[in-house]
Every structure is written in C-alpha cells, then in structure tokens.
mmCIF file of C-alpha atoms and ligand atoms in Angstrom:
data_model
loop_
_atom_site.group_PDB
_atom_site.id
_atom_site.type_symbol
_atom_site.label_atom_id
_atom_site.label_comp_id
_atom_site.label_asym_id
_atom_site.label_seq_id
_atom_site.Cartn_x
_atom_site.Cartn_y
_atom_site.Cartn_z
ATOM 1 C CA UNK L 1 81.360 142.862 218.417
ATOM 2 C CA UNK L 2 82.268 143.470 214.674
ATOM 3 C CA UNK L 3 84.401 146.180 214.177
ATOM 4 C CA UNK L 4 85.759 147.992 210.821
ATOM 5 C CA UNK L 5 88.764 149.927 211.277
ATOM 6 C CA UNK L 6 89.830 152.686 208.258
ATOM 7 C CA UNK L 7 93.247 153.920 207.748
ATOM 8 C CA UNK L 8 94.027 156.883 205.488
ATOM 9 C CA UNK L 9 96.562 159.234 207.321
ATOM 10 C CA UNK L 10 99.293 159.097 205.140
ATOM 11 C CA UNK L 11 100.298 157.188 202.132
ATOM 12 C CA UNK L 12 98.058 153.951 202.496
ATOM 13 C CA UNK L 13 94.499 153.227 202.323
ATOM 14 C CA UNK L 14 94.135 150.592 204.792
ATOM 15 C CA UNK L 15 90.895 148.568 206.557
ATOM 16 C CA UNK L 16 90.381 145.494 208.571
ATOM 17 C CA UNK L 17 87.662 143.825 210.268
ATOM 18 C CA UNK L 18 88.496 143.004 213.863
ATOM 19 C CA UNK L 19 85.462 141.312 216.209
ATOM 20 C CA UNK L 20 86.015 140.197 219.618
ATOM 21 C CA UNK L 21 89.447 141.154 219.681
ATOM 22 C CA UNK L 22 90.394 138.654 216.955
ATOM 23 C CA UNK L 23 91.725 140.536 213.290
ATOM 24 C CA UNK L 24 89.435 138.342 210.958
ATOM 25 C CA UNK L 25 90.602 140.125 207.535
ATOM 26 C CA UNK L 26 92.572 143.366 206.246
ATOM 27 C CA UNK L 27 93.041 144.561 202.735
ATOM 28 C CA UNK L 28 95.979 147.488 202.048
ATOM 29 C CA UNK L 29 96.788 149.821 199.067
ATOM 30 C CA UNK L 30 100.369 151.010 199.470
ATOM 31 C CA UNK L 31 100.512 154.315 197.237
ATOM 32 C CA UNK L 32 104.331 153.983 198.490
ATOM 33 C CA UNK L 33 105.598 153.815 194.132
ATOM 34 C CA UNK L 34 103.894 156.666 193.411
ATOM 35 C CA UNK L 35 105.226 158.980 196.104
ATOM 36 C CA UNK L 36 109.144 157.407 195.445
ATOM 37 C CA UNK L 37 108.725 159.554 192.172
ATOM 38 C CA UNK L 38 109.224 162.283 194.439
ATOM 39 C CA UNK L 39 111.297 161.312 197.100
ATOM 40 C CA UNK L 40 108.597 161.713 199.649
ATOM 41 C CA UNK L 41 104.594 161.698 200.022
ATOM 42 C CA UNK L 42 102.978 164.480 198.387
ATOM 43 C CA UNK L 43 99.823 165.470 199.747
ATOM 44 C CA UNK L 44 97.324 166.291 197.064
ATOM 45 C CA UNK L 45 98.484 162.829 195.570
ATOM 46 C CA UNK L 46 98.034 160.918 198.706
ATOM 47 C CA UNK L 47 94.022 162.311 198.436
ATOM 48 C CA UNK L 48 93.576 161.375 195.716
ATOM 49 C CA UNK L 49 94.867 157.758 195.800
ATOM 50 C CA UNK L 50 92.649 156.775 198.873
ATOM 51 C CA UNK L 51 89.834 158.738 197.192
ATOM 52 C CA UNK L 52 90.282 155.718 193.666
ATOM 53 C CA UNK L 53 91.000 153.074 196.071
ATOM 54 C CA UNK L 54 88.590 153.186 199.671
ATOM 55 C CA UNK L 55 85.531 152.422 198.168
ATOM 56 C CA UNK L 56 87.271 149.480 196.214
ATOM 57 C CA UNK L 57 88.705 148.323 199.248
ATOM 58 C CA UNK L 58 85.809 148.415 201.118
ATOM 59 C CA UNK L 59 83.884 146.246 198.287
ATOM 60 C CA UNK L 60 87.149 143.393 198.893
ATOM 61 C CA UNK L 61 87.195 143.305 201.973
ATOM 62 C CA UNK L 62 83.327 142.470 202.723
ATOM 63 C CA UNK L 63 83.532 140.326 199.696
ATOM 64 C CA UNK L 64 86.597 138.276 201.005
ATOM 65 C CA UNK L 65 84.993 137.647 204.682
ATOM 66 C CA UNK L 66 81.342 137.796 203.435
ATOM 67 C CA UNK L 67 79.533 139.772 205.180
ATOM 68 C CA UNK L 68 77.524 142.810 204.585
ATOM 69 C CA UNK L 69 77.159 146.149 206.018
ATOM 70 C CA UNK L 70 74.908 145.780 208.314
ATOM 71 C CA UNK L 71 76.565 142.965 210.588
ATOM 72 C CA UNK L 72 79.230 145.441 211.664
ATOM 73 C CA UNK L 73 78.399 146.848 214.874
ATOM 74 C CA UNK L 74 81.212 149.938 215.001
ATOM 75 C CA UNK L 75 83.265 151.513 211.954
ATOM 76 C CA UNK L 76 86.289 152.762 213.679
ATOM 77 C CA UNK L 77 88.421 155.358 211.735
ATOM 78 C CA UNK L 78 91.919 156.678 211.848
ATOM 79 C CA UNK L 79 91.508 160.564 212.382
ATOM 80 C CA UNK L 80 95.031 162.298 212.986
ATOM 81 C CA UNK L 81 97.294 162.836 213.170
ATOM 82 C CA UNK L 82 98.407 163.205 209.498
ATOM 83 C CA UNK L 83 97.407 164.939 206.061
ATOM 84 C CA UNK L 84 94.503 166.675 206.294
ATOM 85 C CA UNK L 85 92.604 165.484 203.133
ATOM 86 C CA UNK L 86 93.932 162.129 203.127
ATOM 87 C CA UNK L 87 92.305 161.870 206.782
ATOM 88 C CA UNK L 88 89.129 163.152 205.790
ATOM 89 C CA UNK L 89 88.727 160.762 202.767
ATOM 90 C CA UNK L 90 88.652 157.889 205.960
ATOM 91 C CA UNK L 91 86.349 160.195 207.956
ATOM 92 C CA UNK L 92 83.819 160.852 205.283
ATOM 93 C CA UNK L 93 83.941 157.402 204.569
ATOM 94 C CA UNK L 94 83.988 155.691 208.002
ATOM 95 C CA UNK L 95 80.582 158.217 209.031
ATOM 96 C CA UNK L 96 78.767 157.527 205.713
ATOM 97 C CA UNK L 97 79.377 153.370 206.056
ATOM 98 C CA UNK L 98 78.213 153.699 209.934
ATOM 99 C CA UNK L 99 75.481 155.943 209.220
ATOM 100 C CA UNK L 100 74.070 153.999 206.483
ATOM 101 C CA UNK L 101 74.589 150.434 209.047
ATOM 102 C CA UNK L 102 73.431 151.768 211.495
ATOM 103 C CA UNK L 103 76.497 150.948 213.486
ATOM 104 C CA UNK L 104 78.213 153.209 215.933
ATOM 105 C CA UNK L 105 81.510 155.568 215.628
ATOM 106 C CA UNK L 106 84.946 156.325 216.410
ATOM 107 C CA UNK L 107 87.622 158.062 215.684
ATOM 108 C CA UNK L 108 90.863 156.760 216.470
ATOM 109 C CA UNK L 109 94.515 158.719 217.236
ATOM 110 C CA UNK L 110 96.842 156.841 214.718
ATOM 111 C CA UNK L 111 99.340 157.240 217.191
ATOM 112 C CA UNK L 112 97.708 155.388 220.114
ATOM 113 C CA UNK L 113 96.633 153.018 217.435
ATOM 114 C CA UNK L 114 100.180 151.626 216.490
ATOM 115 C CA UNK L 115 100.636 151.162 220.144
ATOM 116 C CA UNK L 116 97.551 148.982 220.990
ATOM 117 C CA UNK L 117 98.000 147.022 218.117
ATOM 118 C CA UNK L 118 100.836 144.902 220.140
ATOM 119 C CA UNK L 119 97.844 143.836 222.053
ATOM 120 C CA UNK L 120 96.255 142.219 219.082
ATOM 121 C CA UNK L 121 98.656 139.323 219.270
ATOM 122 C CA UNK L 122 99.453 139.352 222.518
ATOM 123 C CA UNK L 123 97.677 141.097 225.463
ATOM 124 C CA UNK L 124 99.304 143.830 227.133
ATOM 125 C CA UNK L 125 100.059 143.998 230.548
ATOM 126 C CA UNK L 126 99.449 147.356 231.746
ATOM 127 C CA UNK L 127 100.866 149.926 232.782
ATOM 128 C CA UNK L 128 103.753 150.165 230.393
ATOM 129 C CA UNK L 129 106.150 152.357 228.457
ATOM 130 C CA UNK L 130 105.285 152.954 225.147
ATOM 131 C CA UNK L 131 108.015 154.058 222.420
ATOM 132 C CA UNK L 132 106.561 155.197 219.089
ATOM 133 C CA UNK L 133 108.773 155.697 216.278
ATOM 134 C CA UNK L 134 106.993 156.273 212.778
ATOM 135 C CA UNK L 135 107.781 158.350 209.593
ATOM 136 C CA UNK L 136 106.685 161.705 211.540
ATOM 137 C CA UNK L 137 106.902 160.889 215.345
ATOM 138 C CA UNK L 138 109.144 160.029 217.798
ATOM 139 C CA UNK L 139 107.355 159.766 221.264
ATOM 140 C CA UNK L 140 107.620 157.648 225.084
ATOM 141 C CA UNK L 141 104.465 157.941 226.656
ATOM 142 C CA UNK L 142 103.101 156.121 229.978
ATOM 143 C CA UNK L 143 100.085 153.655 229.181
ATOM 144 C CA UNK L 144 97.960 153.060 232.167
ATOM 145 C CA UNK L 145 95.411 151.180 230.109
ATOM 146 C CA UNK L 146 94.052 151.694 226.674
ATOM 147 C CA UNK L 147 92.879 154.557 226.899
ATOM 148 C CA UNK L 148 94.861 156.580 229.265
ATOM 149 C CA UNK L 149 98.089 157.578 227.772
ATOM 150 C CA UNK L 150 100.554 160.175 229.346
ATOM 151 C CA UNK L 151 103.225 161.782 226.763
ATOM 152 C CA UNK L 152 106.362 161.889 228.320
ATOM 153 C CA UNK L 153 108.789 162.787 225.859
ATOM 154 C CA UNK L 154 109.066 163.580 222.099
ATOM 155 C CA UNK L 155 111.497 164.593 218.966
ATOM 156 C CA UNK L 156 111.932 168.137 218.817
ATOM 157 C CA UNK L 157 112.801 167.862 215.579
ATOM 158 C CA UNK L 158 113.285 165.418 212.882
ATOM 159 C CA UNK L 159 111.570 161.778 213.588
ATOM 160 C CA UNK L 160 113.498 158.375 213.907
ATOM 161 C CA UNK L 161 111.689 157.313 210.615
ATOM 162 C CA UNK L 162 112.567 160.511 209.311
ATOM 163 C CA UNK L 163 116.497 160.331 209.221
ATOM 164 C CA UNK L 164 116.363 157.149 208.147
ATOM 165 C CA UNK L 165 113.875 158.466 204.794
ATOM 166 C CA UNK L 166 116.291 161.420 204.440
ATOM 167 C CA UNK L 167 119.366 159.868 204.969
ATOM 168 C CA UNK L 168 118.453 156.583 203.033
ATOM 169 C CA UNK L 169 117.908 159.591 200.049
ATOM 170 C CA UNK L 170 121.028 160.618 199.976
ATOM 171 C CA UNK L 171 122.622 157.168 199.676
ATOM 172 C CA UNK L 172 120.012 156.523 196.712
ATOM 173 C CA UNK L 173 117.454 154.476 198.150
ATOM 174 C CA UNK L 174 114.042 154.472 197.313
ATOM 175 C CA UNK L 175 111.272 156.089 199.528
ATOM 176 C CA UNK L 176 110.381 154.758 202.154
ATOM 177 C CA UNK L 177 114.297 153.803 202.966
ATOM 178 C CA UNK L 178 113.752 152.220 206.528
ATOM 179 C CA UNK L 179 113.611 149.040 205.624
ATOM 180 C CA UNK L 180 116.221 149.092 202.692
ATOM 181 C CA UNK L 181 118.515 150.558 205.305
ATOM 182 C CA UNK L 182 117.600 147.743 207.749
ATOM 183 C CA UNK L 183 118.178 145.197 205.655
ATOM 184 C CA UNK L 184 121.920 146.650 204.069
ATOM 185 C CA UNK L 185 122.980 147.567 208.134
ATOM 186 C CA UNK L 186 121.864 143.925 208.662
ATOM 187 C CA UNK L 187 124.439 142.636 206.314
ATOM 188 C CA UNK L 188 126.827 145.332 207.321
ATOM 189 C CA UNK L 189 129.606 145.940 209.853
ATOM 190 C CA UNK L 190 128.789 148.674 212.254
ATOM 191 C CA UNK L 191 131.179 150.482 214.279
ATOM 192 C CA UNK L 192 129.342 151.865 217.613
ATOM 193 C CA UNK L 193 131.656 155.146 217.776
ATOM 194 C CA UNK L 194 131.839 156.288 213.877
ATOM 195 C CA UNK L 195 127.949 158.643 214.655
ATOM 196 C CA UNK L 196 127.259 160.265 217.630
ATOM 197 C CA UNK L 197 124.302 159.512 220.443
ATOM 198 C CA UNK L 198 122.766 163.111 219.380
ATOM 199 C CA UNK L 199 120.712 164.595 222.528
ATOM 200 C CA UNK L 200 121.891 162.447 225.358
ATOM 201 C CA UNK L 201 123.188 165.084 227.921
ATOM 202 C CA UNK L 202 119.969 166.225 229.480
ATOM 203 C CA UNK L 203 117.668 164.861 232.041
ATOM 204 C CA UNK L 204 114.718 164.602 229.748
ATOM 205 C CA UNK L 205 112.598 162.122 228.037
ATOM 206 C CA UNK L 206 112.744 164.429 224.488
ATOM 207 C CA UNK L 207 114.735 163.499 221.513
ATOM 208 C CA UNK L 208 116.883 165.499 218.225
ATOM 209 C CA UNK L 209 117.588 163.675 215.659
ATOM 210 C CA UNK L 210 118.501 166.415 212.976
ATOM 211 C CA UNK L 211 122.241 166.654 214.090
ATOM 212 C CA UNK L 212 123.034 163.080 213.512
ATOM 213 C CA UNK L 213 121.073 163.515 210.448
ATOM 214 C CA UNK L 214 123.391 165.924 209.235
ATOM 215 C CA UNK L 215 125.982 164.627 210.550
ATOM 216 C CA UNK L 216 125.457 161.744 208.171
ATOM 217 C CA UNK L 217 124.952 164.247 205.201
ATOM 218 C CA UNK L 218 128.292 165.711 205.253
ATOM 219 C CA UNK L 219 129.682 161.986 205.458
ATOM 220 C CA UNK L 220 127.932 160.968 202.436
ATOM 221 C CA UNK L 221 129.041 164.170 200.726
ATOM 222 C CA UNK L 222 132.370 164.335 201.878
ATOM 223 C CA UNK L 223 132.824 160.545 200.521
ATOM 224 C CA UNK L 224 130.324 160.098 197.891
ATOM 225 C CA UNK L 225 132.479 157.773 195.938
ATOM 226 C CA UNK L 226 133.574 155.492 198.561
ATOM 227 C CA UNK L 227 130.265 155.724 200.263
ATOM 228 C CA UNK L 228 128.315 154.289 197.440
ATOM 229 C CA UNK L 229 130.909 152.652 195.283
ATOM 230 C CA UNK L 230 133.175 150.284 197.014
ATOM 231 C CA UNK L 231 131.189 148.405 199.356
ATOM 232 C CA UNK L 232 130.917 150.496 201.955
ATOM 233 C CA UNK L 233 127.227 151.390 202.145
ATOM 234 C CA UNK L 234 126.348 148.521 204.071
ATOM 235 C CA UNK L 235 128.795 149.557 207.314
ATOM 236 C CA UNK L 236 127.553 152.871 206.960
ATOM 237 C CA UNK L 237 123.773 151.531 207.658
ATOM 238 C CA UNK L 238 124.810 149.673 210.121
ATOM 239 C CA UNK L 239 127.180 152.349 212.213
ATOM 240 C CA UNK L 240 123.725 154.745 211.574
ATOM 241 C CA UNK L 241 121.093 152.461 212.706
ATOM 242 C CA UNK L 242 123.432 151.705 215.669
ATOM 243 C CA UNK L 243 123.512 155.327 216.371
ATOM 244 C CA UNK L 244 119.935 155.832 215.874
ATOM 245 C CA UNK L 245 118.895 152.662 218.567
ATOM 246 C CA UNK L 246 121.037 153.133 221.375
ATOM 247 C CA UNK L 247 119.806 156.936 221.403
ATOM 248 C CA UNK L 248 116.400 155.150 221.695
ATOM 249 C CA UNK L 249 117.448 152.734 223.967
ATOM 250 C CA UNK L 250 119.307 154.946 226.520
ATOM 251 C CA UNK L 251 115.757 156.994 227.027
ATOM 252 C CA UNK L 252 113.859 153.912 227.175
ATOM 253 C CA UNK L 253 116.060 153.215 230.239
ATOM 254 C CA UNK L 254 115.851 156.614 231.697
ATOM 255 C CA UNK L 255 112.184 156.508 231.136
ATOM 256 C CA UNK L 256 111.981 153.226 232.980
ATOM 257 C CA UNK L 257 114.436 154.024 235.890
ATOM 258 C CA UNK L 258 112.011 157.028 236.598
ATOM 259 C CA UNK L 259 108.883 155.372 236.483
ATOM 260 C CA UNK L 260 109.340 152.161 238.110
ATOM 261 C CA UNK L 261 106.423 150.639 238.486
ATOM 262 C CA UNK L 262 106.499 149.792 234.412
ATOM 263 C CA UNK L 263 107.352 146.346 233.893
ATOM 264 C CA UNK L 264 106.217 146.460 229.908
ATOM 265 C CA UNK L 265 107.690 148.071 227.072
ATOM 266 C CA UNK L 266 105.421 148.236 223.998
ATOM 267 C CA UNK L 267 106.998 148.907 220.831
ATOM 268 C CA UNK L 268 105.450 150.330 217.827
ATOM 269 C CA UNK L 269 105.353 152.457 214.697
ATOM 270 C CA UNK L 270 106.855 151.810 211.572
ATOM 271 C CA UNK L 271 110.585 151.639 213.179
ATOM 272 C CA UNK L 272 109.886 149.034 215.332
ATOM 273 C CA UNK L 273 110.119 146.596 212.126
ATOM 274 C CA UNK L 274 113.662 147.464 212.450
ATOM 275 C CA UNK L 275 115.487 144.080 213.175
ATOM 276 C CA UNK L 276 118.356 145.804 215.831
ATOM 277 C CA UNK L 277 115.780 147.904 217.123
ATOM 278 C CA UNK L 278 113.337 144.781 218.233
ATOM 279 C CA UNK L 279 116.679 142.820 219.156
ATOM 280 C CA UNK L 280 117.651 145.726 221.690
ATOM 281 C CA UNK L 281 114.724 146.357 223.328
ATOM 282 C CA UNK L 282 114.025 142.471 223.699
ATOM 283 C CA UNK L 283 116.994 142.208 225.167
ATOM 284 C CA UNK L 284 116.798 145.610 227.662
ATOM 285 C CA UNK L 285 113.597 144.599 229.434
ATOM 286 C CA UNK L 286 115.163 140.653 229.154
ATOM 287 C CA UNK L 287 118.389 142.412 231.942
ATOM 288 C CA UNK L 288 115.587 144.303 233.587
ATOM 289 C CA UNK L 289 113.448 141.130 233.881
ATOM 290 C CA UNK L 290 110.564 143.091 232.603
ATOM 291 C CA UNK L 291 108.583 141.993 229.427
ATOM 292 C CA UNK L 292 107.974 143.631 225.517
ATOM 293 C CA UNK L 293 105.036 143.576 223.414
ATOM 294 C CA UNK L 294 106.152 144.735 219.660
ATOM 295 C CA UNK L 295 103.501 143.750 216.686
ATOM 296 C CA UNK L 296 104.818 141.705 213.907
ATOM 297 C CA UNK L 297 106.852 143.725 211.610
ATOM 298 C CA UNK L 298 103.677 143.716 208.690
ATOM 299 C CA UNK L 299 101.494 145.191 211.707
ATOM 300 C CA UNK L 300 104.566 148.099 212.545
ATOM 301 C CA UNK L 301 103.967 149.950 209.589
ATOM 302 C CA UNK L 302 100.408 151.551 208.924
ATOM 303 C CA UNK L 303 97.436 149.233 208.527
ATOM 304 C CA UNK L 304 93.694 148.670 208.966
ATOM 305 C CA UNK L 305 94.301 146.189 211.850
ATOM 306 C CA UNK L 306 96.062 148.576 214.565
ATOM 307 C CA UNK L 307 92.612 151.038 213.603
ATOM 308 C CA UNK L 308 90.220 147.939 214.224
ATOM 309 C CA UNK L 309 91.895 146.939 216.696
ATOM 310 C CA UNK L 310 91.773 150.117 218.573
ATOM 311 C CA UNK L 311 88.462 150.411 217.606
ATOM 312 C CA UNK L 312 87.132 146.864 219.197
ATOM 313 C CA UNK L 313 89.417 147.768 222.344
ATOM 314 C CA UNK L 314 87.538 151.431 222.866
ATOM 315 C CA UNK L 315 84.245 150.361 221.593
ATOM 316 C CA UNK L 316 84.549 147.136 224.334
ATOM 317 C CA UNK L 317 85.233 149.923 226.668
ATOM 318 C CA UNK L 318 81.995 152.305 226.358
ATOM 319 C CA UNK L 319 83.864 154.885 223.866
ATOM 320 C CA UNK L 320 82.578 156.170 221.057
ATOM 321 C CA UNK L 321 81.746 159.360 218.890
ATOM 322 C CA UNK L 322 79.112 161.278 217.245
ATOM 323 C CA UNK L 323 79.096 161.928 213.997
ATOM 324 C CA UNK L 324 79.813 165.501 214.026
ATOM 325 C CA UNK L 325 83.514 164.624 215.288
ATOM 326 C CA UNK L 326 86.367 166.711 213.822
ATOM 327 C CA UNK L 327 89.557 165.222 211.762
ATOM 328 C CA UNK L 328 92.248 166.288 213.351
ATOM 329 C CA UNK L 329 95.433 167.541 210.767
ATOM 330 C CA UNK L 330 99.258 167.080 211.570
ATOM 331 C CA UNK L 331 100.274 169.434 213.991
ATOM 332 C CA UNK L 332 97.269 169.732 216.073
ATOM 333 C CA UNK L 333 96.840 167.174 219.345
ATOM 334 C CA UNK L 334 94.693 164.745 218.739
ATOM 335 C CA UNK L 335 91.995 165.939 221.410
ATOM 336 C CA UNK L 336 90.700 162.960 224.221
ATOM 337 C CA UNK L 337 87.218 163.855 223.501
ATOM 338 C CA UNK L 338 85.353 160.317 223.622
ATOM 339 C CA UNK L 339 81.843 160.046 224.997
ATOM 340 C CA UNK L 340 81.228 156.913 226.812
ATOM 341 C CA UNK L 341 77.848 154.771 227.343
ATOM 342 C CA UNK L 342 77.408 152.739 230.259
ATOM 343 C CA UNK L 343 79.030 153.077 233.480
ATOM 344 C CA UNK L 344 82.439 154.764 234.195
ATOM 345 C CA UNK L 345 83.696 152.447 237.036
ATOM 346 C CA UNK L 346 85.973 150.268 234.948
ATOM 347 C CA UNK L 347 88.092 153.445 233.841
ATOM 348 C CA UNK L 348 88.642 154.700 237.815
HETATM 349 O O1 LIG A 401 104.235 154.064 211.062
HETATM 350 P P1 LIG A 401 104.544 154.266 209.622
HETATM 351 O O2 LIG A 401 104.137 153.210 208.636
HETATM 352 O O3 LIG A 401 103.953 155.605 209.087
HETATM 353 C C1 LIG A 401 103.805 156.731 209.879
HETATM 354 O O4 LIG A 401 102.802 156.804 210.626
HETATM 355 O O5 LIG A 401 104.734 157.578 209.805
HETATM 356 O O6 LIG A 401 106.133 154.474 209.568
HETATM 357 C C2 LIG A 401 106.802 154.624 208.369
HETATM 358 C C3 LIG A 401 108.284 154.802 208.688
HETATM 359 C C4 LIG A 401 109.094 155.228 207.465
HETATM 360 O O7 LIG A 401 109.913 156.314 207.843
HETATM 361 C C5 LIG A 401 109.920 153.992 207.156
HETATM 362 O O8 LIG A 401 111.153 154.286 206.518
HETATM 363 C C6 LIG A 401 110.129 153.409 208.546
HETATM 364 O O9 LIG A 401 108.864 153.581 209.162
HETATM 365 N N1 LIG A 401 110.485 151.985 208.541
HETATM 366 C C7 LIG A 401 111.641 151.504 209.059
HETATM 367 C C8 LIG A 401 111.621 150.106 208.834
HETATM 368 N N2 LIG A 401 110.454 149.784 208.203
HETATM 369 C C9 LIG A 401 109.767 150.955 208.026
HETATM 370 N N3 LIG A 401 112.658 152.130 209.670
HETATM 371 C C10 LIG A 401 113.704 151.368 210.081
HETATM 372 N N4 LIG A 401 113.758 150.025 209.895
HETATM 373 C C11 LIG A 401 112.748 149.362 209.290
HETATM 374 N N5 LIG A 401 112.806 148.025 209.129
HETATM 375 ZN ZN1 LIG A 402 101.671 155.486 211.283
#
C-alpha cells in the first residue's frame, strides 16, 4: 500500500511516500529563516510559504521516486492541530491529489503523528507511555495501539519547546532556539540546583512551564553582561535544559508507577532531538527494565514521514475519511472521527 503523507501545520511544508510500512522518499521546505526575522512563526507568512512551495514539492518528490499519481493508493494529510490556513493549504491539497488518483483519504492528528513515527524504525510494542514535547505541546498520553490514545496529562501553560524558543530569545539565539540551546548546554556545565523543578508538588500528570520560564528571564536580565559576555551562556543552557528534563522525567515516572502495565516509553516531538532528554529517558526505562522507542532526531521535528507513516499505519488498519472532513485549528481537539471499512474485530 502506497501512501503520501502531507505536512503543513506550522512552519514547514513537508511530504513523504511511505508503502508497506517502509519511508521510501521525503522532500521538506523549512520556512524556519523567514520566520527568525520575527522571532517567531507568523501566520499569514507561514500560508503563504506552503501555498509557493506544496505543489513544487509534490512535483520532486514523484519525480525523485518515479512514480505517478495514480500508483498511490491513500494521500494521508496532517490536519491539526496548528495554524488554520497553513493546515488547510495540506487539506486542499491532500483531497484534490486523492480525488484526482482516485486514491483514498485521511486526515491525520499531528500530534499522534510524531508519536507513531518511532514505529517507523522500530516497531512499537504496545501499550506504552507516550511523552510529546513540540513547539506548542507538552502532553503524556496512554497508547493502547495506534489508534487508541488516552491523554493523561498536559502543559497548562507554556510548552517544553516553548521556553526553550522564548528563553533561547532572550539569550540571542535564532528562532527555533532548541537545538542551539542543546548544542551550547551540551558543551556546558550544568548545575542541577541553580532552576527550579516548576510544578512538581501535585499528584497529577499536568505540567507549567511559564515560572521557570521566567524565572530564567529575570536571570538573563539581572546579568545580561555576564550572561552573554564572559562565557557563561553555555552553563546557563545546560543548568536550564537540566531543569526542563528532570521536570519531564519525574512525570514520566509518576505516569509509569500509576499505570503499570506500560513497559514502553515512546518519545517524540521536536524536543525529543534534545541529546539529555533522549539520554534520560534511555536510561529511566534502562533502571525500570522497560524499553524506549524515540525517532531519529531528523524524524523529531516536523516532517512528511511521521504523516505517511501514520497514514500507512491507519489506512493498514481500515481508517479512513471522506472528503468532506474538517481541518481542525489550534485550540480545538482534534476529533476521533475515522470511518473504518472492513471488519472491526482487530480494534476490540
Ligand atoms: O515538533 P516540532 O518540529 O514542531 C511543533 O509541532 O511544534 O517542534 C519544534 C520545537 C521547537 O520549539 C524547537 O526549538 C524544539 O522543537 N527543538 C528542540 C531541539 N530541536 C528542536 N528543543 C530542545 N532540544 C533540541 N535539540
Ligand atoms: Zn509538530
């Protein structure tokens, strides 16, 4: 089975060809330079970029595995969360290339995408934890199997790739700063105790990140010069991202002490490149002789491959939609709305 998946949520225009499972080709468009202009991704710009680009895109990628239109058997597109008109550039596009195949449709949750892409190199052994941690979400949920994904907890505020965008700001780096910030805490000395574990004393599964985001503000204003000037930068990366993991990793634990039947941890989102994020969580499920799935660090941040991945994985399933299916904008829950074809016994 042939599948095209289409990414457009954000700021890149993505698409890959999966079949059977196995990612045969992707081509990407980062729009990333345009939106460091600004310091972040601004909407009507991000439309307009995957507007020049998706048909281009489309034209490479077909070109570079040779094949035409009609040998793909389901266009799978991301729709939502995420900006509203870059989504529907995908949409409109992913409905016009199936209609005119004659190959079937889906929409995908980008979310649930960047956590089944983990299975693209390495199958998944269900059920398992899931932590997402992009640019705009911060989320555990409970996978029973591809498709049937509990939320258990969630930022209330800012996201993990968030702070490290704002923060990253302030200390001059360019936009997107995760992996500039990665890369100076790597060389860095961190000290565990200079930020604070911000939202620890509950029971829950929920996370805040803005305190420890301002937290690191008033740092960076307080000691601008030193901060930036004599070296120092690199410590402070590393005593943030060290702040910003264990949070993570102390409701990964509490997540798996109360659900103990999960022996997986997938890992996922655009964070999970982070190098002493992967290290931690390798090494929590290594003491709890458990096992995690994280995608390479070029399939963490958004891509065509987690949607035709997703896509291959649903389609293999039964799923699909009809062509009148909504795009679904930031802010609204991406509804589980999937029709199905053939019989229903495999998802008892
Ligand atoms: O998943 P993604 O590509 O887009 C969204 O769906 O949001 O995630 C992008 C986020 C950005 O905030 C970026 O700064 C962050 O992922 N990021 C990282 C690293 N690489 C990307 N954060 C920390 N460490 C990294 N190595
Ligand atoms: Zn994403």
């Amino acid at each position: 089975m042939l599948c095209l998946g289409i990414e457009s949520s954000c700021d890149e225009t993505a698409m890959a060809v999966v079949e059977d499972g196995t990612l045969l080709g992707q081509v990407l468009s980062s729009q990333s330079d345009v939106h460091a202009l600004f310091g972040g991704v601004v909407p009507e710009l991000a439309s307009r970029e995957h507007n020049r680009f998706i048909g281009v895109l489309f034209d490479e990628l077909l070109e570079k595995l040779g094949i035409t239109p009609d040998s793909i058997d389901v266009v799978g597109v991301s729709r939502g969360p995420g900006l509203l008109g870059s989504l529907l550039t995908g949409v409109a596009f992913g409905k016009a290339v199936a209609l005119g195949a004659g190959a079937r449709f889906l929409g995908v949750d980008h979310l649930k995408a960047h956590l089944l892409v983990a299975g693209l190199e390495q199958e998944i052994a269900y059920p398992a934890l899931g932590l997402l941690v992009s640019g705009g979400h911060t989320q555990i949920y409970r996978m029973d199997s591809p498709w049937a994904f509990t939320l258990l907890g969630q930022s209330l505020d800012d996201a993990a790739g968030e702070v490290f965008d704002k923060v990253g700001a302030l200390l001059g780096l360019a936009y997107p700063c995760g992996k500039q910030f990665d890369a100076l805490a790597t060389s860095g000395r961190g000290d565990a105790s200079f930020f604070p574990r911000p939202y620890l004393k509950n029971d829950n599964l929920d996370f805040s990140f803005s305190g420890l985001k301002t937290a690191a503000s008033q740092f960076i204003e307080a000691h601008q010069n030193d901060a930036t000037s004599n070296g120092k930068i690199e410590d402070f990366c590393a005593s943030f991202n060290i702040s910003v993991v264990e949070t993570l990793r102390v409701k990964v634990q509490r997540a798996l002490d109360l659900h103990g039947d999960l022996q997986s941890l997938v890992l996922a989102g655009g964070v999970a490149a982070n190098s002493l994020l992967r290290k931690t969580m390798g090494e929590l499920m290594q003491q709890r002789g458990g096992r995690l799935f994280v995608p390479s660090p070029e399939l963490c941040t958004d891509n065509g491959a987690m949607i035709a991945f997703a896509t291959w994985i649903l389609s293999a399933h039964g799923f699909y939609h009809d062509l009148d299916m909504p795009t679904i904008p930031r802010g609204t829950p991406v509804p589980c709305d999937m029709a199905i074809r053939g019989n229903r016994e495999h998802l008892a």
